[in-house]
Tab-separated table of C-alpha atoms in Angstrom:
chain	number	residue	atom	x	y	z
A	1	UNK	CA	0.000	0.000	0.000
A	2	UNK	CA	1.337	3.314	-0.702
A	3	UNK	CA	2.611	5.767	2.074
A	4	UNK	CA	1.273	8.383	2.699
A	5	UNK	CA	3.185	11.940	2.788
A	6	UNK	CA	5.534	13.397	5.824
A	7	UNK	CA	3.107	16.867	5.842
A	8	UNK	CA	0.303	13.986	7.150
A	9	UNK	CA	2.190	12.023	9.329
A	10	UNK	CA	3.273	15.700	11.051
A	11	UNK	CA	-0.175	16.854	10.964
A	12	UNK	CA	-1.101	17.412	14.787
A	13	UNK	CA	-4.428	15.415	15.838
A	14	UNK	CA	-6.834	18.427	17.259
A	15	UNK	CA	-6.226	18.071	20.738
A	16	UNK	CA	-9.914	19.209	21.144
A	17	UNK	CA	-11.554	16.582	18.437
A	18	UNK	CA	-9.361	13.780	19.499
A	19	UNK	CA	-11.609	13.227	22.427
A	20	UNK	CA	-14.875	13.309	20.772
A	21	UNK	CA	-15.357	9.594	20.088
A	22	UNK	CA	-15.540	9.002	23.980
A	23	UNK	CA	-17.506	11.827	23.959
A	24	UNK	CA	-19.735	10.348	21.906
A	25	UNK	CA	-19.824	7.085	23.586
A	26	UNK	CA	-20.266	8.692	26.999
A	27	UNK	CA	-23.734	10.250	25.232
A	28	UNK	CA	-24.846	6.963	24.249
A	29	UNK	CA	-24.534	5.985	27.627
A	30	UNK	CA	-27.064	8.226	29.215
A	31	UNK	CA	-23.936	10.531	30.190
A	32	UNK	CA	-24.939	14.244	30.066
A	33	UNK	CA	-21.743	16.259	28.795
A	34	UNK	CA	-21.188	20.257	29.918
A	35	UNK	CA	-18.842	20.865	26.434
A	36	UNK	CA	-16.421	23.402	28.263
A	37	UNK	CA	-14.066	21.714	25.082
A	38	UNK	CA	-14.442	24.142	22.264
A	39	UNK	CA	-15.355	27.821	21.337
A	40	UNK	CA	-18.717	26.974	20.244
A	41	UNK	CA	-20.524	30.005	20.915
A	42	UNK	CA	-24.304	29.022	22.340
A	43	UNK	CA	-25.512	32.508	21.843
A	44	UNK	CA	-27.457	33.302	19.131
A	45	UNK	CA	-26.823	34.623	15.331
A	46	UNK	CA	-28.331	37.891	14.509
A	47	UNK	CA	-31.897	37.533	13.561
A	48	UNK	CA	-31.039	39.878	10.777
A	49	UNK	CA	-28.279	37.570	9.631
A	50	UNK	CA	-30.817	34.313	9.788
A	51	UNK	CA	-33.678	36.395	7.339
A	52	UNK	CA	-30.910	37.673	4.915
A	53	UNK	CA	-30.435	33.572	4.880
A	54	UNK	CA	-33.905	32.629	4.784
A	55	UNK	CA	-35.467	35.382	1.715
A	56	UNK	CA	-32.509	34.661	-0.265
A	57	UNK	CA	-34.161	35.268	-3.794
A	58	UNK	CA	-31.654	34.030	-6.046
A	59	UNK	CA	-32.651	31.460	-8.811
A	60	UNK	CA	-28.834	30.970	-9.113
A	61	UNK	CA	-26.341	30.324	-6.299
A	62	UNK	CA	-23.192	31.402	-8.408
A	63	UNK	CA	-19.422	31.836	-7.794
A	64	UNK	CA	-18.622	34.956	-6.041
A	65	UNK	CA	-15.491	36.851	-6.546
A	66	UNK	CA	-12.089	35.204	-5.795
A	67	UNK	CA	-11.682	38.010	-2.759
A	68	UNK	CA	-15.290	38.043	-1.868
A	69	UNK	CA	-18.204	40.378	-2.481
A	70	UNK	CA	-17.564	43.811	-3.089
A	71	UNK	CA	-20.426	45.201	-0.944
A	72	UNK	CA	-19.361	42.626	1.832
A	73	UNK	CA	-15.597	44.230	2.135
A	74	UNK	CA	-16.889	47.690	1.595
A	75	UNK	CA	-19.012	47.296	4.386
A	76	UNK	CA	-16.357	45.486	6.481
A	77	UNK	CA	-14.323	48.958	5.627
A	78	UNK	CA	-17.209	50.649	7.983
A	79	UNK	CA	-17.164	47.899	10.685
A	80	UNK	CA	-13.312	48.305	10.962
A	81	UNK	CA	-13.415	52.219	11.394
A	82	UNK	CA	-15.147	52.359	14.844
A	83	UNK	CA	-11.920	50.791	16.048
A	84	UNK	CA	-10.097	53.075	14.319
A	85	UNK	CA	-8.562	50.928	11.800
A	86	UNK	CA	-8.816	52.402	8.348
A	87	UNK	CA	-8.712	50.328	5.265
A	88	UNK	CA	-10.244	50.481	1.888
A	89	UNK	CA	-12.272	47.279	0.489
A	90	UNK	CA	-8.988	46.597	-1.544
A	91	UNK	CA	-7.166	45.985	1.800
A	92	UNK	CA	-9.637	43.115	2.749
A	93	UNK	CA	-9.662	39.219	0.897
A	94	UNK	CA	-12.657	37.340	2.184
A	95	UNK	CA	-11.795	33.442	2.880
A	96	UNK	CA	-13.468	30.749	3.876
A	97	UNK	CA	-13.234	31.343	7.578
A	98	UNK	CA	-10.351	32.810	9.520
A	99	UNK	CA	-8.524	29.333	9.040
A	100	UNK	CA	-7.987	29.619	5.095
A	101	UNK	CA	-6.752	33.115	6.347
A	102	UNK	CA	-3.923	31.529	8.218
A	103	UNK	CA	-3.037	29.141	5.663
A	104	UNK	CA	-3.236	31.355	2.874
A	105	UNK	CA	-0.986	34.137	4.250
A	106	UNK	CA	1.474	31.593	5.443
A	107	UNK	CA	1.556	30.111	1.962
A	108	UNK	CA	2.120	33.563	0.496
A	109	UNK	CA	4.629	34.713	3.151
A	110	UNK	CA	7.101	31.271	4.095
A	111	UNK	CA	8.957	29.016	1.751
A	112	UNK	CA	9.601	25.770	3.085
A	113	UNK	CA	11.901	26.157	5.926
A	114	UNK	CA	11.042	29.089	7.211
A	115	UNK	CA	10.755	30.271	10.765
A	116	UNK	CA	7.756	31.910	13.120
A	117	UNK	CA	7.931	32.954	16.602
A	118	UNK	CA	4.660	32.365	18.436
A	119	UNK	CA	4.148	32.875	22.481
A	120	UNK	CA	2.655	29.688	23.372
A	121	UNK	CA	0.335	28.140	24.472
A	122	UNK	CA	-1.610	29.061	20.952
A	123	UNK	CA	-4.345	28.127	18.701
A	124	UNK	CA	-3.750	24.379	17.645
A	125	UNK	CA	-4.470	24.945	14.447
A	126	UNK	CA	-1.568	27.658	13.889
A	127	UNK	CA	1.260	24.490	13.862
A	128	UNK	CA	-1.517	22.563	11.526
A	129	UNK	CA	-1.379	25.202	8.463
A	130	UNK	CA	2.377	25.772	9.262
A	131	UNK	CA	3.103	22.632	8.596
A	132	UNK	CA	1.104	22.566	5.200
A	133	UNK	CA	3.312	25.382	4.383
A	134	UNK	CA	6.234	23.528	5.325
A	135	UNK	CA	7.113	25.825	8.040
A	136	UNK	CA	8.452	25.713	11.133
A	137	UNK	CA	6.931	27.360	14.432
A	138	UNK	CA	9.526	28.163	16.715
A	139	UNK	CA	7.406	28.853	20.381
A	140	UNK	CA	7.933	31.115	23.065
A	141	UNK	CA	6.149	30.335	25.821
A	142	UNK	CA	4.577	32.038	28.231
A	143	UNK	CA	3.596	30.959	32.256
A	144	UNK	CA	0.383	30.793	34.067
A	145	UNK	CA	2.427	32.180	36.341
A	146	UNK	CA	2.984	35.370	34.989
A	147	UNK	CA	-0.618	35.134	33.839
A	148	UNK	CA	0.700	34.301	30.238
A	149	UNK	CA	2.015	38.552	29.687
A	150	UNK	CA	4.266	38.166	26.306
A	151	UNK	CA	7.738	36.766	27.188
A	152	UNK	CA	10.958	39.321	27.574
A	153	UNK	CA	12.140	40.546	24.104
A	154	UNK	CA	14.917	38.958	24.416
A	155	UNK	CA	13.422	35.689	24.804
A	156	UNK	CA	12.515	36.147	21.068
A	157	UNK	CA	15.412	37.734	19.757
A	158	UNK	CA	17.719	34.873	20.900
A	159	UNK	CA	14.857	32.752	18.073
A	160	UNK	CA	15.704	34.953	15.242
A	161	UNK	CA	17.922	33.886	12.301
A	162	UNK	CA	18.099	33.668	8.735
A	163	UNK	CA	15.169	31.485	8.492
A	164	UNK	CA	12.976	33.552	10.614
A	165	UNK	CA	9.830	35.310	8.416
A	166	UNK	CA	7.143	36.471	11.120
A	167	UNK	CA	5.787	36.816	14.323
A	168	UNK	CA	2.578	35.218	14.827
A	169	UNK	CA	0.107	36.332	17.997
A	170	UNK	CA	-3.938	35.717	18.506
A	171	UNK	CA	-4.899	38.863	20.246
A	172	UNK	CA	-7.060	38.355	22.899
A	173	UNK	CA	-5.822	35.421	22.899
A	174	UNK	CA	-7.255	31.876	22.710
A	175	UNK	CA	-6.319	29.627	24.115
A	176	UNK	CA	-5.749	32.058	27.426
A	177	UNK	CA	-8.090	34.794	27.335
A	178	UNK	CA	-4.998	37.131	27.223
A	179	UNK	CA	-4.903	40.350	26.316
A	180	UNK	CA	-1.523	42.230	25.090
A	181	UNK	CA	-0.549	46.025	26.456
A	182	UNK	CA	0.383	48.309	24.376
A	183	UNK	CA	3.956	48.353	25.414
A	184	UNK	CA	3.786	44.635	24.437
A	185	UNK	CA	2.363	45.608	20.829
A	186	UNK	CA	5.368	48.002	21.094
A	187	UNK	CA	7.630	46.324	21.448
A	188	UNK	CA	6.597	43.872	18.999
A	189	UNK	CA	6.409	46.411	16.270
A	190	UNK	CA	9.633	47.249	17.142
A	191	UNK	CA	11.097	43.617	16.192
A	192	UNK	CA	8.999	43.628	12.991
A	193	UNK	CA	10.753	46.605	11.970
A	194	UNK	CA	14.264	45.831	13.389
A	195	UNK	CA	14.030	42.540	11.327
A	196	UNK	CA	11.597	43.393	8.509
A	197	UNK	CA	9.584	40.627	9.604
A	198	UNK	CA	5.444	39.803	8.564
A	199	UNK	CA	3.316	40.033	11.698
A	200	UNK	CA	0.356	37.968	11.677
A	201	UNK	CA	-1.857	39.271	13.793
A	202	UNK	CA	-5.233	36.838	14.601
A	203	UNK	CA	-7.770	39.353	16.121
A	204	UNK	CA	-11.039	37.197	15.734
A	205	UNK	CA	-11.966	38.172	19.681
A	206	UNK	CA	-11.505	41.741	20.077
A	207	UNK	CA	-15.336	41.909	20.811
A	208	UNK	CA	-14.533	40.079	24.132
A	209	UNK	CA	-12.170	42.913	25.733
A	210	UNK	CA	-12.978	42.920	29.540
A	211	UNK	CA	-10.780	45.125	31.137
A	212	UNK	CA	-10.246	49.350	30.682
A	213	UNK	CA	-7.258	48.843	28.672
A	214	UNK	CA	-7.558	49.939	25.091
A	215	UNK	CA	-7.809	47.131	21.990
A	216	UNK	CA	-4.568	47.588	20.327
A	217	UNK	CA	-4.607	46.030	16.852
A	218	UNK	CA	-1.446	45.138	14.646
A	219	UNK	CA	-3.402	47.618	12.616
A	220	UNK	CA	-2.411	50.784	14.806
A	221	UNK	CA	1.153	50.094	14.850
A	222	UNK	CA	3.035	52.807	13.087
A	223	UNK	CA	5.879	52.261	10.724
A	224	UNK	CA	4.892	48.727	9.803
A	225	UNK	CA	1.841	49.328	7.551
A	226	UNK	CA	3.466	47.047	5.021
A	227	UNK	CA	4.608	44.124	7.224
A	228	UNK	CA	0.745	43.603	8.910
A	229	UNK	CA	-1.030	40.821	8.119
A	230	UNK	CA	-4.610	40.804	9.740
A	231	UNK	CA	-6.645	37.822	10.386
A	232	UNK	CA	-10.455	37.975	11.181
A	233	UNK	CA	-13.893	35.860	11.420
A	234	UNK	CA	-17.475	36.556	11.823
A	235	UNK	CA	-17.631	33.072	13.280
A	236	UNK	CA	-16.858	34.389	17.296
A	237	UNK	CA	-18.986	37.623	17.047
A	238	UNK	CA	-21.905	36.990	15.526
A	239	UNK	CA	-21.899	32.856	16.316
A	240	UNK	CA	-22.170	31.948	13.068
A	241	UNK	CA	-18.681	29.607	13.376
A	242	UNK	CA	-20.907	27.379	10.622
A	243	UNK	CA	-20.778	29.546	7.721
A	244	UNK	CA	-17.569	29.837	7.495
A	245	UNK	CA	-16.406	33.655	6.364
A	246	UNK	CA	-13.017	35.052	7.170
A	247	UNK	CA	-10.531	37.803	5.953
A	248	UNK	CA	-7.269	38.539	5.365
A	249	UNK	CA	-6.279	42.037	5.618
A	250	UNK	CA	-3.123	43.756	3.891
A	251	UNK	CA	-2.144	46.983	2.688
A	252	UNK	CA	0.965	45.190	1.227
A	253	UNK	CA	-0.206	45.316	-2.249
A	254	UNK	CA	2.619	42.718	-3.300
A	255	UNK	CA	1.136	39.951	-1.010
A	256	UNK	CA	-2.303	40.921	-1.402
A	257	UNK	CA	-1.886	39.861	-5.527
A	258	UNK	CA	0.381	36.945	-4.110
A	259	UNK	CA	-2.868	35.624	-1.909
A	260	UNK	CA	-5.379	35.784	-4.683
A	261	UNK	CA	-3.083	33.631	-6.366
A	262	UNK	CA	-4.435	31.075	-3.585
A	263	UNK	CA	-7.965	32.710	-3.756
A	264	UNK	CA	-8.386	32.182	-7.035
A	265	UNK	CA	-7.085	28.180	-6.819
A	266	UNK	CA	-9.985	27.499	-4.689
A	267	UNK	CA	-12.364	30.231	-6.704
A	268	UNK	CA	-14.384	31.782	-4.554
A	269	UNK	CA	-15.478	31.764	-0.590
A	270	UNK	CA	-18.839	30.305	0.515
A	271	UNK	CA	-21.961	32.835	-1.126
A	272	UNK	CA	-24.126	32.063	1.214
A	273	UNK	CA	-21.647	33.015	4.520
A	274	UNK	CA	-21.184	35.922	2.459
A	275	UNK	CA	-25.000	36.890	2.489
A	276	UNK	CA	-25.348	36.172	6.277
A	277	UNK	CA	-22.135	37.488	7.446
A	278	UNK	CA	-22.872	41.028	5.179
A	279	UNK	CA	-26.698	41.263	6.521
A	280	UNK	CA	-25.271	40.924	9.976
A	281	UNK	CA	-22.990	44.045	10.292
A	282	UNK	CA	-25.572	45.738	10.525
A	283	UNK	CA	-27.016	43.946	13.800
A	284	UNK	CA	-27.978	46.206	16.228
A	285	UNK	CA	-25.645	47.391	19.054
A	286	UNK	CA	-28.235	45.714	21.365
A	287	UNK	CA	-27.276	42.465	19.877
A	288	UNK	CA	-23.572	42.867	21.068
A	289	UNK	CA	-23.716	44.479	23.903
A	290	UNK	CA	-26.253	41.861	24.973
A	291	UNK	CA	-23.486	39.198	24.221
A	292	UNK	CA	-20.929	40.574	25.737
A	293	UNK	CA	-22.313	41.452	29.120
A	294	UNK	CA	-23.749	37.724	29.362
A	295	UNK	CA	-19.743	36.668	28.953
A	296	UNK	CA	-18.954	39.285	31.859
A	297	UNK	CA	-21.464	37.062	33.601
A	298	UNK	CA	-19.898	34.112	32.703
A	299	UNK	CA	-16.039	35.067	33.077
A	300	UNK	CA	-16.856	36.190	36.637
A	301	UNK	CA	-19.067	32.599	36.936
A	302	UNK	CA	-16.298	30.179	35.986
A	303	UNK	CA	-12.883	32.037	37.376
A	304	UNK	CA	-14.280	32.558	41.018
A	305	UNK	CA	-15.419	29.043	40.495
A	306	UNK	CA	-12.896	27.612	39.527
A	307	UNK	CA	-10.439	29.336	41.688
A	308	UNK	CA	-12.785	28.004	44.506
A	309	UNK	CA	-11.997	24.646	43.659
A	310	UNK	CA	-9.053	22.870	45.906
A	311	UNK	CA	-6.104	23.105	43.859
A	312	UNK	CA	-7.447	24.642	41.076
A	313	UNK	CA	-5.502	28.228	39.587
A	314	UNK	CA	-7.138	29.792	36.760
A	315	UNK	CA	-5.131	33.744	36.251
A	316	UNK	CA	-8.670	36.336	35.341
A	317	UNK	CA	-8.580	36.163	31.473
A	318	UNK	CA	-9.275	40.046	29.978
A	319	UNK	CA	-11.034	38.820	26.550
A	320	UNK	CA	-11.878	36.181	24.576
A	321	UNK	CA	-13.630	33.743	26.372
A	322	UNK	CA	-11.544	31.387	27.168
A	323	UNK	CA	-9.023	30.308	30.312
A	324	UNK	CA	-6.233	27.824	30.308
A	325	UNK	CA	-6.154	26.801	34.391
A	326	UNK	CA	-4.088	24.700	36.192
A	327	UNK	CA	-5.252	21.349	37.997
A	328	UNK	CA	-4.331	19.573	40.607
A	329	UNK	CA	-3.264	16.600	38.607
A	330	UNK	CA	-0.138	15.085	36.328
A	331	UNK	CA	-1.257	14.466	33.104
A	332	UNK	CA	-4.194	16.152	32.086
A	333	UNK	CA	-4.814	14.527	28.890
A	334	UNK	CA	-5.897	11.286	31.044
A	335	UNK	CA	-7.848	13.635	33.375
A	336	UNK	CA	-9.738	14.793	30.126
A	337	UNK	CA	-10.102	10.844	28.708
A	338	UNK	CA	-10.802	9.678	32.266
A	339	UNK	CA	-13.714	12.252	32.638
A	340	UNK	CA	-15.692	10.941	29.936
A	341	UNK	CA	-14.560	7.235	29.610
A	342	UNK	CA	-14.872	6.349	33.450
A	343	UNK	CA	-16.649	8.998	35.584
A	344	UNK	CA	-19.868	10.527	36.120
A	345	UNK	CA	-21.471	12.427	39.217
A	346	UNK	CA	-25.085	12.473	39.042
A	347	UNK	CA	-25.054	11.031	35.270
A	348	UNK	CA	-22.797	14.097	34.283
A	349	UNK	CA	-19.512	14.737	33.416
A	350	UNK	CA	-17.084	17.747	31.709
A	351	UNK	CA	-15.413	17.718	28.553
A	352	UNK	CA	-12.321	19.959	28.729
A	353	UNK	CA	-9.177	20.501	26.199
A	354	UNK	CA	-6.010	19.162	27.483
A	355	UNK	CA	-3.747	22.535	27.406
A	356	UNK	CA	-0.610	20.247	25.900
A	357	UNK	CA	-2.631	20.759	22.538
A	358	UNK	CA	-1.756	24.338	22.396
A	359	UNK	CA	2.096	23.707	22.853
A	360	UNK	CA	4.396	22.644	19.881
A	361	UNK	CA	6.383	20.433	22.736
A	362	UNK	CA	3.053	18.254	23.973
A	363	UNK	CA	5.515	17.947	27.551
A	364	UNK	CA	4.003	21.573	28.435
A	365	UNK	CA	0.919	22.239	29.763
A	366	UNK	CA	0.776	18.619	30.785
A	367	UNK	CA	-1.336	20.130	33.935
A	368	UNK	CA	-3.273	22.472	32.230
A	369	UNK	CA	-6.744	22.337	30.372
A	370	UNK	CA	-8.110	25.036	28.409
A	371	UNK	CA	-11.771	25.557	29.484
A	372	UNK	CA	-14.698	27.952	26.956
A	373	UNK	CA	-16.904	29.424	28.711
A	374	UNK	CA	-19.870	29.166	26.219
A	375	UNK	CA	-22.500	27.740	28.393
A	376	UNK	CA	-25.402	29.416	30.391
A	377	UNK	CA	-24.271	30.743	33.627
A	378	UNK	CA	-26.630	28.106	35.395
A	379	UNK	CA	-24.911	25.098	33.391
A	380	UNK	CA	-21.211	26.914	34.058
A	381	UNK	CA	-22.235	26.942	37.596
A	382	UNK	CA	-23.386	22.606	37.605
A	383	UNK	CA	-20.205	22.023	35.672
A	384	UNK	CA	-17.703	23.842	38.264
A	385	UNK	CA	-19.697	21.114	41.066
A	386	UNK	CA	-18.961	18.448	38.541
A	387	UNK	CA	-15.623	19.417	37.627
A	388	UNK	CA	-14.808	19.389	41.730
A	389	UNK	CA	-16.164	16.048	42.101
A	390	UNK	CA	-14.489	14.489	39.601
A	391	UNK	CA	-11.237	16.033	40.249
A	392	UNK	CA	-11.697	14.304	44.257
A	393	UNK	CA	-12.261	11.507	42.586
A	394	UNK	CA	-9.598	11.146	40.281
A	395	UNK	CA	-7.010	11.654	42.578
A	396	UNK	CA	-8.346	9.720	45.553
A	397	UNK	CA	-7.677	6.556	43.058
A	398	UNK	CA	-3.843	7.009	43.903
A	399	UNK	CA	-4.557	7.186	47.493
């Protein structure tokens, strides 16, 4: 039988998905789940978003334009100014989610070989499309201790060589909930432009800010207009993760022709994400400040909880809406498996991500889980009792 290739035998598992077919068994057993696993927003999409979908009155559903719909990125162009980033709808290249963003500006921007420096932990997926790139993450990481702030300077400048093309950061972050300061956006601006590096710059949460400290975007860094690479999604703010619209955002006009290259290989992102995700823009300011005060509710909810729990650190994440914590166990990839292969309280249990995931050297974060708080306060609130009990009782097997 043939082999198959070295970019799929490198290919990281999700360390999220991995655990879904004992998930799934649990279920059949009469096992109710709280899914504190993934950043599966319950909330719901814009009603305005859901009728733009439902009187669609097209007798053809064609191919849109490689870089998306005109009206969509002109109207993006408004959404981006009341954060005072200014772009024209040239800037913006819609994708098929956030993801194809990632890929498609590490495809433009690394050869095979090439270097990025990324504070760990970090999305999974960021060492999945590096490695379909054939590139190479090279992780700084940052401590719960420290409440996962951006590593010293240095830490990254001792990375840097011949082979190093970018900085990547999610800001606020997932998986920690972190948000960087401006003097951290400083001074990475500062090492874009000492080494005339790309910055990638994943901003899909900066709904979810939590704290008085301004939102500072790649986008608002002087002097390295041309080095910026912006990644964004509907999927987080208006919970439509489903239909699967993105953008990349350059003024770089050399890589913006190099990406459609890509955009026009796979011809066109999804027209009907395009329809939804244009309709909802124009949401009303109810709809989001409804959301994000019920994930003030929440943050407060699960970190006092959690921090209540004996053993249990979890630092107060300032957007996003996620935490990594700490647990009072060795390996929390068993925890996770053990959880929903051999316990339940009541007939419940928790699903959680095992933080080594989110770490290029799976030996990190090996007591760590990354926990989304996307539930209802009242279900947040049952799975912090469950998440105690089953904690007690995984450790008093050893006893």
């Amino acid at each position: 039988m043939p082999a198959i290739s070295q970019r799929a035998e490198l290919m990281p598992a999700s360390p999220i998905r991995k655990l879904v077919p004992l998930a799934e068994a649990a279920r059949a057993r009469g096992i109710k789940i709280y899914h504190l696993n993934i950043g599966q927003p319950d909330l719901p999409t814009p009603q305005i978003g859901l009728d733009a979908l439902k009187h669609i009155d097209r007798t053809v559903l064609e191919y849109s334009p490689s870089d998306g719909y005109r009206s969509l990125r002109e109207k993006l162009v408004s959404y981006y100014e009341q954060y005072q980033i200014r772009l024209s709808a040239d800037d913006i290249i819609v994708t098929t989610g956030g993801s194809e963003a990632v890929l498609f500006a590490f495809m433009s921007c690394l050869n095979p070989g090439d270097e990025i420096i990324v504070p760990e932990p970090a999305y999974a997926n960021y060492m999945a499309f590096a490695i379909s790139a054939g590139a190479v993450i090279r992780p700084v990481v940052s401590s719960i201790e420290q409440g996962f702030a951006l590593p010293d300077v240095a830490r990254f400048e001792e990375l840097i060589n011949e082979r190093t093309r970018g900085i990547l950061i999610c800001n606020p972050n997932n998986p920690t909930g972190y948000l960087y300061t401006r003097r951290e956006m400083n001074r990475i601006r500062d090492l874009v432009r000492k080494y005339d590096l790309f910055l990638f710059s994943d901003e899909v949460y900066r709904e979810f800010i939590y704290t008085g400290s301004p939102y500072i975007s790649a986008c608002h860094l002087e002097g390295i207009e041309q080095n910026v690479v912006l990644i964004d999604s509907v999927s987080k703010r208006y919970s439509e993760c489903g239909i699967r619209i993105g953008a990349l955002i350059t003024k770089n006009r050399t890589l913006r022709n190099a990406v459609m290259k890509f955009c026009q290989a796979r011809l066109s992102p999804p027209l009907l994400g395009q329809i939804v995700a244009e309709a909802s823009i124009d949401a009303p300011r109810s709809y989001s400040t409804e959301i994000y005060e019920e994930y003030i509710e929440r943050r407060k909810c699960l970190i006092d909880g959690l921090n209540r729990i004996p053993g249990v650190y979890s630092p107060i994440p300032m957007g996003a809406f996620y935490t990594v914590a700490r647990l009072p166990v060795e390996d929390s990839d068993d925890f996770c498996a053990w959880c929903l292969s051999e316990f339940e309280y009541e007939g419940e249990t928790v699903m959680l991500a095992p933080a080594s995931g989110f770490y290029s050297d799976p030996t990190r974060g090996r007591n760590e889980v990354r926990i989304a708080y996307v539930l209802r306060k009242e279900d947040l609130e049952r799975a912090l009792v469950v998440l105690a009990k089953a904690l007690e009782a995984y450790n008093s097997r050893r006893r």
